[in-house]
């Protein structure tokens, strides 16, 4: 299962990178989202997906699943959620102000 | 165990959040900001004093003991950086009070400045590598908002670049942490240091350390600085000063911490690469600085040169060069804030940032001129100002370790930096008086108070180098001997 999830993460990285290299701002934002999803998948699978029982106190089981990657994952998801929202607003504002979502056309003189 | 360590993080956080309720009452926001920052400076000075007397202070947040909970670790390096960062934040706020537009002020600019400081102080103080990531994000999200606030076209364009680059590097940071966790099974930096020392140093460890180097290199502007000049020249001067003085320095701090505490086992790989990158950064930054004619760009490239210089000290990694690097880091934070504020004042007087439009400022703004002159000399490292001591010790350390070429590059780029800032000085202060009293866009007087305070500190740090160095040496002792840090976190005291 870990291998499958890792390959999935790899596919998402590939697609994410492809989208980030695009000139369309919206696609770049989507690419970044995919990129962070891939990272989350990798973070989840990095220490084994399910190696034992849920890590609860007072329960007598031989093996517990390591809870730390999941805690990291949740933190990371929240942060990337906030960033995606911010990026979308920034992208929208840029579209309204500059009238384009093409990164190439954002170039120009710096003293405007 | 002492709760005092949490205060530099929580005071800006709480007061920053408190301000949100007084959106229209700008006067009150300013008072809150000043009081909060003064309080934080007081606390930071107290922490420096306590660390200098009693050694490293550790706080296990929530009462969870070291490897299980998140611990805050206040060693001398962190304490000094917190003190200087908070002071610079106050200076930038003082400048911001007078210069920012009303639009900025009602859109929570002070609130975000304080949250930025919360992230910066948190990054310095934390002893947990994932927590470092979280504080990085707190700092970066505030900086995204500060950069794009105002919504001018230039700002939007640079914000997009800045945000995308930082989001990707943050993702890489998480990947690096994931790898590190899977190898070492812990996130506590002290425990990581112990575990990494005991496991074999194979290719995997080098890979992980290089991912970390890439991440921190992107954030601090080490070689991967292509985003920096653009995004540091887009926001208003007060914000740019804050960015130049604090943001890259947090990245440098992270490199300093991880490559002295965690990845110091294979210096022939990691530290050699850091030195090469530092050399390239210095050369490219200096070339950028001399090739531009806009004040903001010149100053932004000067940030890059300084990053290269500090990293040169870190890469050499002897006791002397680390002392120099930390001293120079502290100096550079002050000097960069100073010169960005003064540069902002010059721009605001002429209403332009192109050097060819400037002339004759010394005739009607003598104090500004002298302050700029001091700042320029300090930046370059002319004795007795603060830059001199740092540069001298770094270069001395470099030569002692046989890094002659790097030392020569360091000195040569200093000369180019001198040329670039003197170009600003000569064009804006010498020559014929271009503007009459009525034609100025702004008096530029708002920069004088923070400028003078910072200049006094820059001179003081140069003249009182001996005294400052006693503190810096204490910081380096921890860096060059990781077991002091580890033992302090785990409360193992040698008999």
Coordinates of C-alpha atoms in Angstrom, one line a residue:
Chain A
X1 CA 0.0 0.0 0.0
X2 CA 2.8 2.4 0.8
X3 CA 4.4 1.8 -2.6
X4 CA 1.1 2.6 -4.3
X5 CA 0.6 5.8 -2.3
X6 CA 4.2 6.8 -3.0
X7 CA 3.7 6.3 -6.7
X8 CA 0.5 8.3 -6.5
X9 CA 2.4 11.1 -4.8
X10 CA 5.0 10.9 -7.6
X11 CA 2.3 11.2 -10.3
X12 CA 0.8 14.2 -8.5
X13 CA 4.3 15.9 -8.3
X14 CA 4.7 15.4 -12.0
X15 CA 1.3 16.9 -12.9
X16 CA 1.8 19.6 -10.3
X17 CA 5.2 20.6 -11.8
X18 CA 3.8 20.5 -15.3
X19 CA 1.0 22.9 -14.2
X20 CA 3.4 25.2 -12.4
X21 CA 5.5 25.6 -15.5
X22 CA 2.4 26.8 -17.3
X23 CA 1.8 30.5 -18.2
X24 CA -1.7 30.6 -17.0
X25 CA -1.9 31.9 -13.4
X26 CA -4.9 29.8 -12.5
X27 CA -3.2 26.7 -13.6
X28 CA -0.1 27.6 -11.6
X29 CA -2.3 27.9 -8.5
X30 CA -3.9 24.5 -9.3
X31 CA -0.4 23.1 -9.8
X32 CA 0.7 24.4 -6.4
X33 CA -2.4 22.8 -4.8
X34 CA -1.5 19.4 -6.4
X35 CA 2.0 19.8 -5.3
X36 CA 1.0 20.2 -1.7
X37 CA -1.4 17.3 -1.9
X38 CA 1.4 15.1 -3.1
X39 CA 3.5 16.2 -0.2
X40 CA 0.7 15.4 2.2
X41 CA 0.3 11.9 0.7
X42 CA 4.1 11.4 1.0
X43 CA 4.1 12.6 4.6
X44 CA 1.3 10.2 5.4
X45 CA 3.0 7.2 3.8
X46 CA 6.5 7.9 4.9
X47 CA 6.4 6.1 8.2
X48 CA 4.0 3.3 7.2
X49 CA 0.3 3.7 6.7
X50 CA -1.2 1.4 9.3
X51 CA 1.2 -0.6 11.4
X52 CA -1.0 -1.3 14.4
X53 CA -3.8 -0.1 16.5
X54 CA -4.8 3.5 17.0
X55 CA -2.5 5.2 19.5
X56 CA -4.7 5.4 22.5
X57 CA -3.7 5.4 26.1
X58 CA -4.5 2.4 28.3
X59 CA -5.2 0.0 25.4
X60 CA -3.1 -3.1 25.5
X61 CA -2.0 -3.8 21.9
X62 CA 1.5 -4.9 20.7
X63 CA 1.8 -2.3 17.9
X64 CA 0.6 1.3 17.6
X65 CA 0.5 3.4 14.5
X66 CA 2.8 6.4 14.8
X67 CA 0.5 9.4 15.2
X68 CA 3.1 12.1 14.6
X69 CA 3.0 12.1 10.7
X70 CA -0.7 12.4 10.9
X71 CA -0.4 15.4 13.3
X72 CA 2.1 17.0 10.9
X73 CA -0.2 16.3 8.0
X74 CA -3.2 18.0 9.6
X75 CA -1.0 21.1 10.3
X76 CA 0.3 21.1 6.8
X77 CA -3.2 20.7 5.3
X78 CA -4.5 23.7 7.2
X79 CA -1.6 25.9 6.2
X80 CA -1.8 24.9 2.5
X81 CA -5.6 25.5 2.7
X82 CA -5.0 29.1 3.9
X83 CA -2.3 29.6 1.3
X84 CA -4.5 28.3 -1.6
X85 CA -7.3 30.7 -0.5
X86 CA -4.9 33.6 -0.4
X87 CA -3.3 32.7 -3.8
X88 CA -6.7 32.5 -5.4
X89 CA -7.7 35.9 -4.1
X90 CA -4.3 37.3 -5.2
X91 CA -4.8 35.8 -8.6
X92 CA -8.3 37.2 -8.9
X93 CA -7.1 40.6 -7.8
X94 CA -4.3 40.5 -10.4
X95 CA -6.7 39.6 -13.1
X96 CA -8.9 42.5 -12.2
X97 CA -6.1 45.0 -11.9
X98 CA -3.9 43.9 -14.8
X99 CA -6.5 42.4 -17.0
X100 CA -4.6 39.2 -17.7
X101 CA -3.8 35.9 -16.1
X102 CA -0.9 35.3 -18.5
X103 CA 2.4 35.4 -16.5
X104 CA 4.4 36.5 -19.5
X105 CA 2.2 39.6 -19.9
X106 CA 2.8 40.6 -16.3
X107 CA 6.3 41.7 -17.3
X108 CA 7.0 45.2 -18.1
X109 CA 8.6 48.4 -16.8
X110 CA 9.1 48.4 -13.1
X111 CA 8.2 52.0 -12.6
X112 CA 4.6 52.0 -13.5
Chain B
X1 CA 12.3 26.0 32.9
X2 CA 11.0 29.5 32.6
X3 CA 7.9 31.0 31.0
X4 CA 9.8 34.1 30.0
X5 CA 10.7 32.4 26.7
X6 CA 7.1 32.4 25.4
X7 CA 6.7 36.1 25.9
X8 CA 8.5 37.4 22.8
X9 CA 6.2 35.2 20.7
X10 CA 3.0 35.7 22.5
X11 CA 3.1 39.5 23.2
X12 CA 3.2 40.4 19.5
X13 CA 0.7 37.7 18.7
X14 CA -1.9 38.8 21.3
X15 CA -1.5 42.5 20.8
X16 CA -1.6 42.0 17.0
X17 CA -4.9 40.2 17.3
X18 CA -6.2 42.7 19.8
X19 CA -5.7 45.5 17.2
X20 CA -8.1 43.9 14.8
X21 CA -10.9 45.2 16.9
X22 CA -9.8 48.8 16.5
X23 CA -9.6 49.0 12.7
X24 CA -10.6 52.7 12.4
X25 CA -8.7 53.9 15.5
X26 CA -5.3 54.3 14.0
X27 CA -3.9 56.3 16.9
X28 CA -4.8 53.6 19.3
X29 CA -3.3 50.9 17.1
X30 CA 0.0 52.9 17.0
X31 CA 0.1 53.2 20.7
X32 CA -0.6 49.5 21.2
X33 CA 2.1 48.6 18.7
X34 CA 4.7 50.8 20.4
X35 CA 3.8 49.6 23.9
X36 CA 3.8 45.9 22.8
X37 CA 7.2 46.3 21.0
X38 CA 8.8 48.1 23.9
X39 CA 7.5 45.4 26.2
X40 CA 9.0 42.7 23.9
X41 CA 12.3 44.5 23.8
X42 CA 12.4 44.6 27.6
X43 CA 11.6 40.9 27.8
X44 CA 14.2 40.1 25.1
X45 CA 16.9 42.1 26.9
X46 CA 16.0 40.2 30.1
X47 CA 16.4 36.9 28.3
X48 CA 19.8 37.9 26.9
X49 CA 20.8 38.8 30.5
X50 CA 19.6 35.6 31.9
X51 CA 21.2 33.5 29.3
X52 CA 24.5 35.3 29.7
X53 CA 24.4 34.6 33.4
X54 CA 22.8 31.2 33.7
X55 CA 23.2 29.5 30.3
X56 CA 20.5 28.2 28.0
X57 CA 16.9 28.6 29.0
X58 CA 14.5 25.8 28.0
X59 CA 10.7 25.9 28.1
X60 CA 8.8 22.7 27.6
X61 CA 5.5 24.1 26.3
X62 CA 2.5 22.6 28.0
X63 CA 4.6 20.7 30.5
X64 CA 5.5 17.9 28.0
X65 CA 9.1 16.8 28.6
X66 CA 11.7 17.4 25.9
X67 CA 11.5 14.8 23.2
X68 CA 7.7 14.4 23.4
X69 CA 6.4 18.0 23.5
X70 CA 7.6 21.1 21.7
X71 CA 10.3 22.9 23.5
X72 CA 11.4 26.5 23.2
X73 CA 15.1 26.8 23.5
X74 CA 16.6 30.2 24.2
X75 CA 20.4 30.1 23.7
X76 CA 22.5 33.2 23.3
X77 CA 22.2 33.2 19.5
X78 CA 18.4 33.1 19.6
X79 CA 18.2 35.6 22.4
X80 CA 20.4 38.1 20.6
X81 CA 18.5 37.8 17.4
X82 CA 15.1 38.2 19.1
X83 CA 16.4 41.4 20.8
X84 CA 17.7 42.9 17.5
X85 CA 14.7 41.8 15.5
X86 CA 12.2 43.3 17.9
X87 CA 14.2 46.5 18.0
X88 CA 14.3 46.8 14.2
X89 CA 10.6 46.1 14.1
X90 CA 10.0 49.1 16.5
X91 CA 12.2 51.3 14.3
X92 CA 10.3 50.2 11.1
X93 CA 7.0 50.9 12.9
X94 CA 8.1 54.4 13.9
X95 CA 9.0 55.0 10.3
X96 CA 5.8 53.4 9.1
X97 CA 3.6 55.7 11.3
X98 CA 4.7 58.7 9.3
X99 CA 5.1 57.3 5.9
X100 CA 2.4 54.7 5.2
X101 CA -0.7 55.8 3.5
X102 CA -4.1 55.8 5.2
X103 CA -5.2 52.9 3.1
X104 CA -2.5 50.7 4.5
X105 CA -3.2 51.7 8.1
X106 CA -6.9 50.8 8.0
X107 CA -6.1 47.5 6.4
X108 CA -4.4 46.1 9.5
X109 CA -0.8 46.8 8.5
X110 CA 0.4 47.1 12.1
X111 CA -1.4 44.0 13.0
X112 CA 0.5 42.1 10.3
X113 CA 3.8 43.7 11.2
X114 CA 3.3 42.3 14.8
X115 CA 2.3 38.9 13.5
X116 CA 5.4 38.9 11.3
X117 CA 7.5 39.6 14.3
X118 CA 5.7 36.8 16.2
X119 CA 6.7 34.4 13.4
X120 CA 10.3 35.7 13.3
X121 CA 10.8 35.4 17.1
X122 CA 9.1 32.0 17.1
X123 CA 11.5 30.8 14.4
X124 CA 14.5 31.9 16.5
X125 CA 13.3 30.4 19.7
X126 CA 11.8 27.1 18.7
X127 CA 13.6 23.8 19.4
X128 CA 11.5 21.7 17.2
X129 CA 12.0 21.4 13.5
X130 CA 8.3 21.1 12.5
X131 CA 7.5 24.0 14.8
X132 CA 10.2 26.0 12.9
X133 CA 8.2 25.3 9.7
X134 CA 5.0 26.5 11.4
X135 CA 6.6 29.7 12.5
X136 CA 8.1 30.2 9.1
X137 CA 4.6 30.0 7.7
X138 CA 3.3 32.5 10.3
X139 CA 6.1 34.9 9.2
X140 CA 5.6 34.2 5.4
X141 CA 1.8 34.6 5.4
X142 CA 2.2 38.0 7.1
X143 CA 4.8 38.9 4.6
X144 CA 2.6 38.0 1.7
X145 CA -0.1 40.3 3.0
X146 CA 2.4 43.1 3.7
X147 CA 3.8 42.8 0.3
X148 CA 0.6 42.8 -1.6
X149 CA -1.2 45.3 0.6
X150 CA -2.0 48.4 -1.5
X151 CA -2.6 46.4 -4.6
X152 CA -0.5 48.4 -7.0
X153 CA 0.3 46.6 -10.3
X154 CA 4.0 46.3 -9.5
X155 CA 3.2 44.9 -6.0
X156 CA 0.7 42.4 -7.4
X157 CA 3.1 41.1 -9.9
X158 CA 6.0 40.7 -7.4
X159 CA 3.7 39.2 -4.8
X160 CA 2.6 36.5 -7.2
X161 CA 6.2 35.5 -7.8
X162 CA 7.1 35.8 -4.2
X163 CA 4.2 33.8 -3.0
X164 CA 4.6 31.0 -5.5
X165 CA 8.3 30.6 -4.8
X166 CA 7.7 30.6 -1.1
X167 CA 4.8 28.1 -1.2
X168 CA 7.0 25.7 -3.3
X169 CA 9.9 26.1 -1.0
X170 CA 7.6 25.5 2.0
X171 CA 6.4 22.3 0.4
X172 CA 10.0 21.3 0.0
X173 CA 10.5 22.1 3.6
X174 CA 7.7 19.7 4.6
X175 CA 9.2 17.0 2.3
X176 CA 12.6 17.5 3.9
X177 CA 11.1 17.2 7.4
X178 CA 9.2 14.0 6.3
X179 CA 12.5 12.4 5.1
X180 CA 14.3 13.5 8.3
X181 CA 11.5 12.1 10.4
X182 CA 11.5 8.8 8.6
X183 CA 15.3 8.5 9.1
X184 CA 15.6 9.7 12.7
X185 CA 12.1 9.2 14.1
X186 CA 12.0 12.5 15.9
X187 CA 11.4 16.2 15.4
X188 CA 13.0 17.6 18.4
X189 CA 16.2 19.3 17.3
X190 CA 18.2 18.2 20.3
X191 CA 17.2 14.6 19.9
X192 CA 17.7 14.8 16.2
X193 CA 21.2 16.0 16.8
X194 CA 21.9 13.0 19.0
X195 CA 20.3 10.5 16.7
X196 CA 21.9 11.8 13.6
X197 CA 25.3 11.6 15.3
X198 CA 24.8 7.9 16.0
X199 CA 23.4 6.7 12.6
X200 CA 25.5 6.2 9.5
X201 CA 26.1 9.2 7.4
X202 CA 25.3 7.8 3.9
X203 CA 24.0 9.3 0.8
X204 CA 20.5 9.7 2.2
X205 CA 21.7 12.0 4.9
X206 CA 23.5 14.2 2.4
X207 CA 20.4 14.3 0.2
X208 CA 18.3 15.4 3.2
X209 CA 20.7 18.0 4.2
X210 CA 20.8 19.4 0.6
X211 CA 17.0 19.6 0.5
X212 CA 17.2 21.6 3.7
X213 CA 19.9 23.8 2.1
X214 CA 17.7 24.4 -1.0
X215 CA 14.8 25.3 1.2
X216 CA 16.7 27.7 3.4
X217 CA 18.7 29.0 0.5
X218 CA 15.4 30.0 -1.3
X219 CA 14.2 31.7 1.9
X220 CA 17.4 33.5 2.7
X221 CA 18.5 34.4 -0.8
X222 CA 21.6 32.2 -0.8
X223 CA 22.3 31.8 -4.5
X224 CA 18.6 31.2 -5.3
X225 CA 17.9 34.9 -4.8
X226 CA 16.3 35.6 -8.2
X227 CA 13.0 36.5 -6.6
X228 CA 14.6 38.9 -4.0
X229 CA 15.4 42.1 -5.7
X230 CA 12.0 42.4 -7.3
X231 CA 9.9 41.6 -4.3
X232 CA 12.0 43.7 -1.9
X233 CA 11.7 46.7 -4.1
X234 CA 7.9 46.5 -4.5
X235 CA 6.4 47.4 -1.1
X236 CA 6.5 50.8 0.6
X237 CA 10.0 51.6 2.2
X238 CA 9.0 50.9 5.8
X239 CA 7.8 47.4 4.8
X240 CA 10.8 46.9 2.6
X241 CA 13.1 47.8 5.5
X242 CA 11.4 45.3 7.7
X243 CA 11.7 42.6 5.0
X244 CA 15.4 43.3 4.3
X245 CA 16.3 43.3 7.9
X246 CA 14.3 40.3 9.1
X247 CA 13.1 37.8 6.5
X248 CA 16.3 36.7 4.9
X249 CA 18.0 36.6 8.3
X250 CA 15.5 34.0 9.5
X251 CA 16.6 31.8 6.6
X252 CA 20.3 32.4 7.5
X253 CA 19.5 31.6 11.1
X254 CA 17.9 28.3 10.0
X255 CA 21.0 27.4 8.0
X256 CA 23.2 28.3 10.9
X257 CA 21.1 26.2 13.3
X258 CA 20.6 23.1 11.2
X259 CA 24.1 23.0 9.8
X260 CA 25.8 23.3 13.2
X261 CA 23.4 21.2 15.2
X262 CA 22.2 18.5 12.8
X263 CA 24.2 18.3 9.6
X264 CA 27.7 18.9 10.7
X265 CA 29.0 15.4 10.2
X266 CA 30.1 15.7 6.6
X267 CA 31.5 19.2 6.2
X268 CA 33.4 18.1 3.1
X269 CA 30.1 17.9 1.3
X270 CA 27.7 20.3 2.9
X271 CA 30.0 23.1 4.0
X272 CA 32.0 23.1 0.8
X273 CA 28.8 23.6 -1.2
X274 CA 27.7 26.3 1.2
X275 CA 31.0 28.1 0.6
X276 CA 30.8 27.8 -3.2
X277 CA 27.2 29.1 -3.1
X278 CA 28.3 31.9 -0.8
X279 CA 31.0 33.0 -3.2
X280 CA 28.6 32.9 -6.2
X281 CA 26.0 34.9 -4.1
X282 CA 28.5 37.5 -3.2
X283 CA 29.8 37.9 -6.8
X284 CA 26.3 37.9 -8.4
X285 CA 24.9 40.2 -5.7
X286 CA 27.7 42.7 -6.1
X287 CA 27.4 42.7 -9.9
X288 CA 23.6 43.3 -9.5
X289 CA 24.3 46.2 -7.0
X290 CA 26.7 48.0 -9.3
X291 CA 24.6 47.5 -12.5
X292 CA 21.4 49.2 -11.3
X293 CA 20.4 52.8 -11.2
X294 CA 17.4 52.5 -9.0
X295 CA 17.9 52.9 -5.2
X296 CA 15.6 50.1 -4.3
X297 CA 17.3 47.6 -6.6
X298 CA 20.8 48.6 -5.4
X299 CA 19.8 48.2 -1.8
X300 CA 18.0 44.9 -2.5
X301 CA 21.2 43.5 -4.2
X302 CA 23.1 44.7 -1.2
X303 CA 21.0 42.4 0.9
X304 CA 22.1 39.5 -1.3
X305 CA 25.8 40.4 -0.9
X306 CA 25.5 40.4 2.8
X307 CA 23.7 37.0 2.8
X308 CA 26.7 35.6 0.8
X309 CA 29.2 37.1 3.2
X310 CA 27.5 35.7 6.3
X311 CA 27.2 32.3 4.7
X312 CA 30.9 32.4 3.9
X313 CA 31.5 32.6 7.6
X314 CA 29.0 29.8 8.3
X315 CA 30.6 27.6 5.6
X316 CA 34.1 27.9 7.0
X317 CA 32.6 26.9 10.3
X318 CA 35.6 27.5 12.5
X319 CA 35.1 29.2 15.9
X320 CA 36.4 32.5 14.6
X321 CA 34.4 32.5 11.4
X322 CA 31.2 31.7 13.2
X323 CA 31.9 34.5 15.7
X324 CA 32.3 36.8 12.7
X325 CA 29.2 35.5 11.0
X326 CA 27.0 36.0 14.0
X327 CA 28.4 39.5 14.7
X328 CA 28.0 40.4 11.1
X329 CA 24.4 39.0 11.1
X330 CA 23.5 41.2 14.0
X331 CA 25.2 44.2 12.4
X332 CA 23.6 43.5 9.0
X333 CA 20.1 43.5 10.5
X334 CA 20.7 47.0 11.9
X335 CA 22.5 48.4 9.0
X336 CA 20.0 47.1 6.4
X337 CA 17.1 48.5 8.3
X338 CA 18.9 51.8 8.5
X339 CA 19.9 52.1 4.9
X340 CA 16.5 51.0 3.6
X341 CA 14.8 53.6 5.8
X342 CA 17.2 56.3 4.6
X343 CA 16.8 55.2 1.0
X344 CA 13.1 55.3 1.5
X345 CA 13.4 58.9 2.7
X346 CA 15.5 59.9 -0.3
X347 CA 12.9 58.3 -2.6
X348 CA 10.1 60.1 -0.9
X349 CA 11.8 63.5 -1.1
X350 CA 12.4 63.2 -4.9
X351 CA 9.3 61.2 -5.7
X352 CA 11.4 58.9 -7.9
X353 CA 13.9 56.1 -7.3
X354 CA 16.2 56.6 -10.3
X355 CA 19.6 58.0 -9.4
X356 CA 19.7 60.4 -12.4
X357 CA 16.8 62.3 -11.0
X358 CA 18.6 63.1 -7.8
X359 CA 21.0 65.9 -6.8
X360 CA 22.2 68.2 -4.1
X361 CA 20.3 66.8 -1.1
X362 CA 23.1 67.7 1.4
X363 CA 22.3 71.4 1.0
X364 CA 18.9 71.1 2.6
X365 CA 19.0 67.7 4.4
X366 CA 22.4 67.6 6.0
X367 CA 21.4 65.2 8.8
X368 CA 19.9 62.8 6.4
X369 CA 23.1 63.0 4.3
X370 CA 25.4 62.3 7.3
X371 CA 23.2 59.4 8.4
X372 CA 23.3 57.9 5.0
X373 CA 27.1 58.3 4.9
X374 CA 27.4 56.5 8.2
X375 CA 25.1 53.8 7.0
X376 CA 27.0 53.3 3.8
X377 CA 30.3 53.1 5.6
X378 CA 28.9 50.7 8.2
X379 CA 27.5 48.5 5.4
X380 CA 30.9 48.3 3.7
X381 CA 32.8 47.8 6.9
X382 CA 34.9 50.9 7.5
X383 CA 36.3 51.1 11.0
X384 CA 35.2 52.0 13.7
X385 CA 31.6 51.1 12.5
X386 CA 30.0 47.8 13.2
X387 CA 30.5 46.2 9.8
X388 CA 34.3 46.3 10.2
X389 CA 34.6 44.0 13.2
X390 CA 32.3 41.3 11.6
X391 CA 34.1 41.4 8.3
X392 CA 37.5 41.3 9.9
X393 CA 36.7 38.3 12.0
X394 CA 35.1 36.4 9.1
X395 CA 38.0 37.0 6.8
X396 CA 40.5 36.3 9.5
X397 CA 38.7 33.0 10.1
X398 CA 38.6 32.2 6.4
X399 CA 42.3 32.8 5.9
X400 CA 43.1 30.7 9.0
X401 CA 41.2 27.8 7.4
X402 CA 43.0 28.3 4.1
X403 CA 40.1 29.8 2.2
X404 CA 42.2 32.5 0.6
X405 CA 40.2 32.8 -2.6
X406 CA 36.9 33.2 -0.8
X407 CA 38.4 35.8 1.5
X408 CA 39.6 37.8 -1.6
X409 CA 36.1 37.5 -3.1
X410 CA 34.7 38.8 0.2
X411 CA 37.0 41.8 0.2
X412 CA 36.5 42.6 -3.5
X413 CA 32.7 42.4 -3.2
X414 CA 33.0 44.8 -0.2
X415 CA 34.6 47.3 -2.5
X416 CA 31.9 46.8 -5.1
X417 CA 29.3 47.4 -2.3
X418 CA 31.2 50.5 -1.4
X419 CA 30.9 51.7 -5.0
X420 CA 27.2 50.9 -5.2
X421 CA 26.2 52.8 -2.0
X422 CA 28.6 55.7 -2.7
X423 CA 26.9 56.0 -6.1
X424 CA 23.7 56.6 -4.3
X425 CA 25.4 59.0 -1.9
X426 CA 27.2 61.0 -4.6
X427 CA 24.2 61.3 -6.9
X428 CA 21.6 62.2 -4.3
X429 CA 23.6 64.4 -1.9
X430 CA 26.3 66.0 -4.0
X431 CA 25.8 68.2 -7.0
X432 CA 23.6 71.2 -7.6
X433 CA 20.4 71.8 -5.7
X434 CA 17.7 70.4 -8.0
X435 CA 14.6 71.1 -6.0
X436 CA 13.6 74.2 -4.2
X437 CA 11.8 73.9 -0.8
X438 CA 8.3 73.8 -2.4
X439 CA 9.1 71.1 -5.0
X440 CA 9.9 68.3 -2.6
X441 CA 7.3 65.5 -2.4
X442 CA 8.0 65.0 1.2
X443 CA 10.3 66.4 3.9
X444 CA 12.0 63.1 4.6
X445 CA 12.1 64.0 8.3
X446 CA 10.1 61.0 9.3
X447 CA 13.2 58.9 8.7
X448 CA 15.4 60.9 11.1
X449 CA 14.2 59.5 14.4
X450 CA 14.5 55.8 13.6
X451 CA 17.5 56.6 11.4
X452 CA 19.4 58.3 14.2
X453 CA 18.6 55.6 16.7
X454 CA 19.8 52.9 14.4
X455 CA 22.9 54.9 13.5
X456 CA 23.7 55.3 17.1
X457 CA 23.4 51.5 17.6
X458 CA 25.6 50.8 14.5
X459 CA 28.3 53.1 15.8
X460 CA 27.9 51.7 19.3
X461 CA 28.2 48.2 18.0
X462 CA 31.5 49.1 16.4
X463 CA 32.9 51.0 19.3
X464 CA 31.7 48.5 21.9
X465 CA 32.7 45.5 19.8
X466 CA 34.6 44.0 22.7
X467 CA 31.5 44.0 24.9
X468 CA 29.2 42.7 22.2
X469 CA 31.7 40.0 21.3
X470 CA 31.5 38.5 24.8
X471 CA 27.9 37.8 24.1
X472 CA 28.5 36.6 20.6
X473 CA 31.3 34.2 21.7
X474 CA 28.8 32.7 24.2
X475 CA 26.5 32.0 21.2
X476 CA 29.3 30.5 19.2
X477 CA 30.3 28.1 22.0
X478 CA 26.8 26.5 21.8
X479 CA 27.1 26.3 18.0
X480 CA 30.5 24.8 17.9
X481 CA 29.7 22.3 20.6
X482 CA 26.2 20.8 20.0
X483 CA 26.2 18.8 23.2
X484 CA 25.7 21.9 25.2
X485 CA 22.5 22.5 23.4
X486 CA 21.4 18.9 23.7
X487 CA 22.2 18.6 27.4
X488 CA 20.4 21.8 28.1
X489 CA 17.2 20.6 26.4
X490 CA 17.3 17.2 28.1
X491 CA 18.3 18.9 31.4
X492 CA 21.3 16.7 31.8
X493 CA 23.8 18.6 33.7
X494 CA 27.4 17.6 33.9
X495 CA 28.5 17.1 37.5

